mmCIF file of C-alpha atoms in Angstrom:
data_model
loop_
_atom_site.group_PDB
_atom_site.id
_atom_site.type_symbol
_atom_site.label_atom_id
_atom_site.label_comp_id
_atom_site.label_asym_id
_atom_site.label_seq_id
_atom_site.Cartn_x
_atom_site.Cartn_y
_atom_site.Cartn_z
ATOM 1 C CA MET A 1 -227.336 17.460 13.096
ATOM 2 C CA PHE A 2 -229.701 15.315 15.731
ATOM 3 C CA ASN A 3 -231.549 13.845 12.921
ATOM 4 C CA ILE A 4 -228.515 12.365 11.434
ATOM 5 C CA LEU A 5 -226.974 10.953 14.424
ATOM 6 C CA LYS A 6 -230.352 9.702 14.942
ATOM 7 C CA LYS A 7 -231.108 7.788 11.946
ATOM 8 C CA SER A 8 -227.505 6.319 12.291
ATOM 9 C CA TRP A 9 -228.065 4.956 15.496
ATOM 10 C CA GLU A 10 -231.280 3.356 14.268
ATOM 11 C CA LEU A 11 -229.491 1.721 11.187
ATOM 12 C CA ALA A 12 -226.677 0.747 13.724
ATOM 13 C CA MET A 13 -229.503 -1.316 15.839
ATOM 14 C CA ILE A 14 -231.455 -3.116 12.809
ATOM 15 C CA ILE A 15 -227.885 -4.325 11.859
ATOM 16 C CA ILE A 16 -226.657 -5.354 15.095
ATOM 17 C CA THR A 17 -230.314 -7.367 15.569
ATOM 18 C CA ALA A 18 -229.722 -8.965 12.401
ATOM 19 C CA ILE A 19 -226.138 -9.904 12.772
ATOM 20 C CA LEU A 20 -226.911 -10.888 16.288
ATOM 21 C CA SER A 21 -230.492 -12.973 14.550
ATOM 22 C CA ILE A 22 -228.292 -14.959 11.932
ATOM 23 C CA LEU A 23 -225.848 -15.961 14.665
ATOM 24 C CA PHE A 24 -228.463 -16.809 16.811
ATOM 25 C CA PHE A 25 -230.096 -19.014 13.864
ATOM 26 C CA ILE A 26 -226.118 -20.707 13.048
ATOM 27 C CA PHE A 27 -226.338 -21.633 16.762
ATOM 28 C CA LEU A 28 -229.228 -23.467 16.777
ATOM 29 C CA VAL A 29 -228.861 -25.512 13.577
ATOM 30 C CA MET A 30 -225.297 -26.572 14.876
ATOM 31 C CA PHE A 31 -226.705 -27.149 18.358
ATOM 32 C CA PRO A 32 -229.905 -28.502 18.149
ATOM 33 C CA GLU A 33 -230.442 -29.663 22.047
ATOM 34 C CA PHE A 34 -231.128 -25.500 22.456
ATOM 35 C CA THR A 35 -234.244 -25.245 20.058
ATOM 36 C CA TYR A 36 -236.157 -24.634 23.507
ATOM 37 C CA LEU A 37 -234.679 -21.030 23.119
ATOM 38 C CA ALA A 38 -236.569 -20.608 19.617
ATOM 39 C CA PRO A 39 -238.792 -17.843 21.125
ATOM 40 C CA ILE A 40 -236.050 -15.896 21.403
ATOM 41 C CA PHE A 41 -234.932 -16.418 17.877
ATOM 42 C CA LEU A 42 -238.866 -15.387 16.880
ATOM 43 C CA LEU A 43 -238.334 -12.269 19.169
ATOM 44 C CA PHE A 44 -235.105 -11.105 17.098
ATOM 45 C CA GLY A 45 -236.869 -11.522 14.147
ATOM 46 C CA SER A 46 -239.947 -9.580 15.609
ATOM 47 C CA LEU A 47 -237.574 -6.920 16.953
ATOM 48 C CA ILE A 48 -236.094 -7.106 13.256
ATOM 49 C CA THR A 49 -239.314 -6.489 11.289
ATOM 50 C CA ALA A 50 -240.266 -3.547 13.737
ATOM 51 C CA SER A 51 -237.081 -1.674 13.451
ATOM 52 C CA LEU A 52 -236.630 -2.339 9.921
ATOM 53 C CA ASN A 53 -241.026 -0.903 9.622
ATOM 54 C CA ILE A 54 -239.916 1.873 11.484
ATOM 55 C CA TYR A 55 -236.772 3.206 10.091
ATOM 56 C CA MET A 56 -238.317 2.628 6.587
ATOM 57 C CA ASN A 57 -241.513 4.792 7.825
ATOM 58 C CA ARG A 58 -238.965 7.273 9.019
ATOM 59 C CA ILE A 59 -237.163 7.676 5.579
ATOM 60 C CA HIS A 60 -240.226 7.939 3.872
ATOM 61 C CA GLU A 61 -241.687 10.403 5.871
ATOM 62 C CA ALA A 62 -238.497 12.723 5.390
ATOM 63 C CA GLN A 63 -238.525 12.303 1.488
ATOM 64 C CA LYS A 64 -242.595 13.239 1.607
ATOM 65 C CA GLU A 65 -241.185 16.564 3.439
ATOM 66 C CA GLU A 66 -238.893 16.727 0.836
ATOM 67 C CA ARG A 67 -240.745 16.806 -1.892
ATOM 68 C CA ALA A 68 -243.393 18.869 -0.338
ATOM 69 C CA MET A 69 -240.242 21.615 0.128
ATOM 70 C CA LYS A 70 -239.396 21.527 -3.592
ATOM 71 C CA ARG A 71 -242.922 21.818 -4.890
ATOM 72 C CA VAL A 72 -243.047 25.245 -2.547
ATOM 73 C CA MET A 73 -239.987 26.398 -3.676
ATOM 74 C CA THR A 74 -240.899 25.557 -7.601
ATOM 75 C CA ASN A 75 -244.177 27.322 -7.283
ATOM 76 C CA VAL A 76 -242.239 30.496 -5.215
ATOM 77 C CA ARG A 77 -239.717 30.423 -8.300
ATOM 78 C CA ASN A 78 -242.596 30.316 -11.248
ATOM 79 C CA THR A 79 -244.272 33.281 -9.461
ATOM 80 C CA ILE A 80 -241.173 35.159 -9.382
ATOM 81 C CA LEU A 81 -240.483 34.274 -12.858
ATOM 82 C CA GLN A 82 -243.649 35.414 -14.305
ATOM 83 C CA ASN A 83 -243.707 38.168 -12.760
ATOM 84 C CA ARG A 84 -239.654 39.158 -13.937
ATOM 85 C CA LYS A 85 -241.999 38.538 -17.372
ATOM 86 C CA ILE A 86 -244.640 40.763 -16.573
ATOM 87 C CA ALA A 87 -242.297 43.693 -15.187
ATOM 88 C CA SER A 88 -240.063 43.841 -18.297
ATOM 89 C CA ASP A 89 -243.416 44.386 -20.495
ATOM 90 C CA TYR A 90 -244.750 46.843 -17.979
ATOM 91 C CA SER A 91 -241.489 48.571 -18.080
ATOM 92 C CA LYS A 92 -241.105 49.181 -21.985
ATOM 93 C CA LYS A 93 -245.168 50.510 -21.634
ATOM 94 C CA ALA A 94 -245.084 52.798 -18.976
ATOM 95 C CA LEU A 95 -246.061 55.536 -20.063
ATOM 96 C CA SER A 96 -248.614 54.516 -21.882
ATOM 97 C CA PRO A 97 -251.464 56.269 -21.109
ATOM 98 C CA THR A 98 -254.651 54.296 -22.766
ATOM 99 C CA GLN A 99 -253.280 50.594 -21.273
ATOM 100 C CA LYS A 100 -254.003 49.866 -17.518
ATOM 101 C CA PHE A 101 -251.868 47.396 -15.970
ATOM 102 C CA ASN A 102 -252.564 44.530 -13.562
ATOM 103 C CA GLN A 103 -250.702 43.731 -10.232
ATOM 104 C CA LEU A 104 -248.422 41.437 -9.899
ATOM 105 C CA ASN A 105 -248.369 38.406 -8.099
ATOM 106 C CA SER A 106 -247.456 38.676 -4.877
ATOM 107 C CA GLY A 107 -248.829 35.547 -2.845
ATOM 108 C CA PHE A 108 -245.152 33.588 -2.852
ATOM 109 C CA TRP A 109 -244.707 35.459 0.410
ATOM 110 C CA ASP A 110 -247.773 33.728 1.508
ATOM 111 C CA ILE A 111 -246.801 31.060 0.285
ATOM 112 C CA ILE A 112 -243.709 30.392 2.005
ATOM 113 C CA SER A 113 -245.557 32.006 5.676
ATOM 114 C CA ALA A 114 -247.965 28.931 5.015
ATOM 115 C CA ASN A 115 -245.134 26.107 4.508
ATOM 116 C CA ALA A 116 -242.738 27.885 7.251
ATOM 117 C CA THR A 117 -242.614 24.644 9.099
ATOM 118 C CA ILE A 118 -240.791 22.448 6.102
ATOM 119 C CA LEU A 119 -238.938 24.636 4.993
ATOM 120 C CA GLU A 120 -235.298 24.961 5.107
ATOM 121 C CA ILE A 121 -234.602 28.225 3.347
ATOM 122 C CA ASN A 122 -230.849 29.603 4.380
ATOM 123 C CA GLY A 123 -230.643 33.361 5.221
ATOM 124 C CA GLU A 124 -229.279 34.808 1.845
ATOM 125 C CA GLU A 125 -232.201 32.991 -0.472
ATOM 126 C CA LEU A 126 -234.747 34.292 2.516
ATOM 127 C CA GLY A 127 -233.408 37.526 2.034
ATOM 128 C CA GLN A 128 -233.595 37.917 -1.695
ATOM 129 C CA ILE A 129 -237.069 36.705 -1.561
ATOM 130 C CA MET A 130 -238.246 39.124 0.740
ATOM 131 C CA ASP A 131 -236.212 42.013 -0.851
ATOM 132 C CA ILE A 132 -238.175 40.848 -4.022
ATOM 133 C CA LYS A 133 -241.773 40.748 -1.899
ATOM 134 C CA MET A 134 -240.918 44.274 -0.874
ATOM 135 C CA VAL A 135 -239.707 45.641 -4.230
ATOM 136 C CA THR A 136 -243.135 43.781 -5.885
ATOM 137 C CA ASP A 137 -245.425 46.038 -2.972
ATOM 138 C CA GLU A 138 -243.842 48.980 -3.679
ATOM 139 C CA ILE A 139 -244.828 48.016 -7.780
ATOM 140 C CA ASN A 140 -247.952 47.389 -7.030
ATOM 141 C CA GLY A 141 -248.916 50.372 -5.638
ATOM 142 C CA LEU A 142 -247.125 52.469 -7.915
ATOM 143 C CA ILE A 143 -249.237 50.515 -10.855
ATOM 144 C CA LEU A 144 -252.884 51.144 -8.610
ATOM 145 C CA THR A 145 -251.423 55.336 -8.690
ATOM 146 C CA ARG A 146 -251.047 55.161 -12.277
ATOM 147 C CA ASN A 147 -253.859 53.312 -12.928
ATOM 148 C CA ASP A 148 -255.917 55.584 -10.801
ATOM 149 C CA ILE A 149 -254.009 58.625 -13.121
ATOM 150 C CA ILE A 150 -255.148 57.164 -16.362
ATOM 151 C CA ASN A 151 -258.860 56.024 -15.357
ATOM 152 C CA PRO A 152 -260.234 59.053 -17.089
ATOM 153 C CA ALA A 153 -258.514 57.268 -20.407
ATOM 154 C CA SER A 154 -261.568 55.903 -21.576
ATOM 155 C CA ASP A 155 -263.420 59.053 -22.015
ATOM 156 C CA ASN A 156 -261.040 61.284 -23.628
ATOM 157 C CA VAL A 157 -256.751 60.137 -24.161
ATOM 158 C CA ALA A 158 -255.965 63.750 -23.361
ATOM 159 C CA SER A 159 -256.797 63.692 -20.401
ATOM 160 C CA ALA A 160 -254.234 61.280 -19.374
ATOM 161 C CA PHE A 161 -251.825 63.394 -19.174
ATOM 162 C CA SER A 162 -253.462 65.558 -16.526
ATOM 163 C CA LEU A 163 -252.877 65.340 -13.305
ATOM 164 C CA SER A 164 -254.686 62.534 -11.220
ATOM 165 C CA ARG A 165 -256.377 62.879 -7.986
ATOM 166 C CA THR A 166 -253.324 63.093 -6.027
ATOM 167 C CA SER A 167 -252.026 66.073 -8.487
ATOM 168 C CA THR A 168 -249.054 63.466 -9.388
ATOM 169 C CA PRO A 169 -248.590 63.191 -13.587
ATOM 170 C CA LEU A 170 -248.228 60.065 -15.444
ATOM 171 C CA SER A 171 -244.663 60.628 -16.161
ATOM 172 C CA THR A 172 -243.202 60.849 -12.781
ATOM 173 C CA VAL A 173 -245.241 57.522 -11.756
ATOM 174 C CA ALA A 174 -244.244 55.947 -14.637
ATOM 175 C CA TYR A 175 -240.589 57.391 -14.145
ATOM 176 C CA THR A 176 -240.676 55.532 -10.565
ATOM 177 C CA LEU A 177 -242.688 52.914 -12.033
ATOM 178 C CA ARG A 178 -240.262 51.939 -14.530
ATOM 179 C CA LYS A 179 -237.234 52.315 -12.148
ATOM 180 C CA LYS A 180 -238.945 49.996 -9.577
ATOM 181 C CA LEU A 181 -239.522 47.726 -12.594
ATOM 182 C CA ASP A 182 -235.919 47.504 -13.789
ATOM 183 C CA LEU A 183 -235.109 46.794 -10.006
ATOM 184 C CA LEU A 184 -238.071 43.902 -9.628
ATOM 185 C CA ILE A 185 -236.015 42.838 -13.057
ATOM 186 C CA GLN A 186 -232.246 42.660 -11.563
ATOM 187 C CA LYS A 187 -233.715 41.112 -8.207
ATOM 188 C CA SER A 188 -235.378 38.289 -9.799
ATOM 189 C CA ASP A 189 -232.384 37.362 -11.630
ATOM 190 C CA ASN A 190 -230.229 37.296 -8.986
ATOM 191 C CA TYR A 191 -232.613 35.004 -7.103
ATOM 192 C CA LEU A 192 -233.592 32.811 -10.371
ATOM 193 C CA SER A 193 -229.702 32.221 -11.060
ATOM 194 C CA LEU A 194 -228.752 30.573 -7.583
ATOM 195 C CA ASP A 195 -230.040 27.219 -8.492
ATOM 196 C CA SER A 196 -228.748 27.944 -12.432
#
């Protein structure tokens, strides 16, 4: 709100200065005997130029920040969309005893943290991103556990159905992983539908 008022005030000052300069120029044309006031006219011209320069620089900075914010949020949305696609694929293959999974990308939170000064995210959107981050971290932990269980699969496929070092069967981890992947898909869809 303060920025809007400040910009309005700056614009009003530029308009007032321009009007006074024009009136002074008309005054000098109508009454040439007051030409000794010409330096005042030059001063008003300088003020107009300086004011316009300041105003245009502030507009340019505001537009630059807005473009930077859009780029950051586009990166976040693209990462979440990519994770959603991978989660959909992994959800179908969670019980596969031979296929290792790669962890999902949770770097979108780092992007938000690094650019917190320029981002203006509302509370609901930030909450959704935090929920997605937490589920993504849980999924990454489950993927590590799952990969640990199927690690001996390269030697013997049957050993993949055995217990891991943590004594957790693959079916239990796969079931939990599938539930978390489906939850991530749902939360991602909710978040990605905000702008749609």
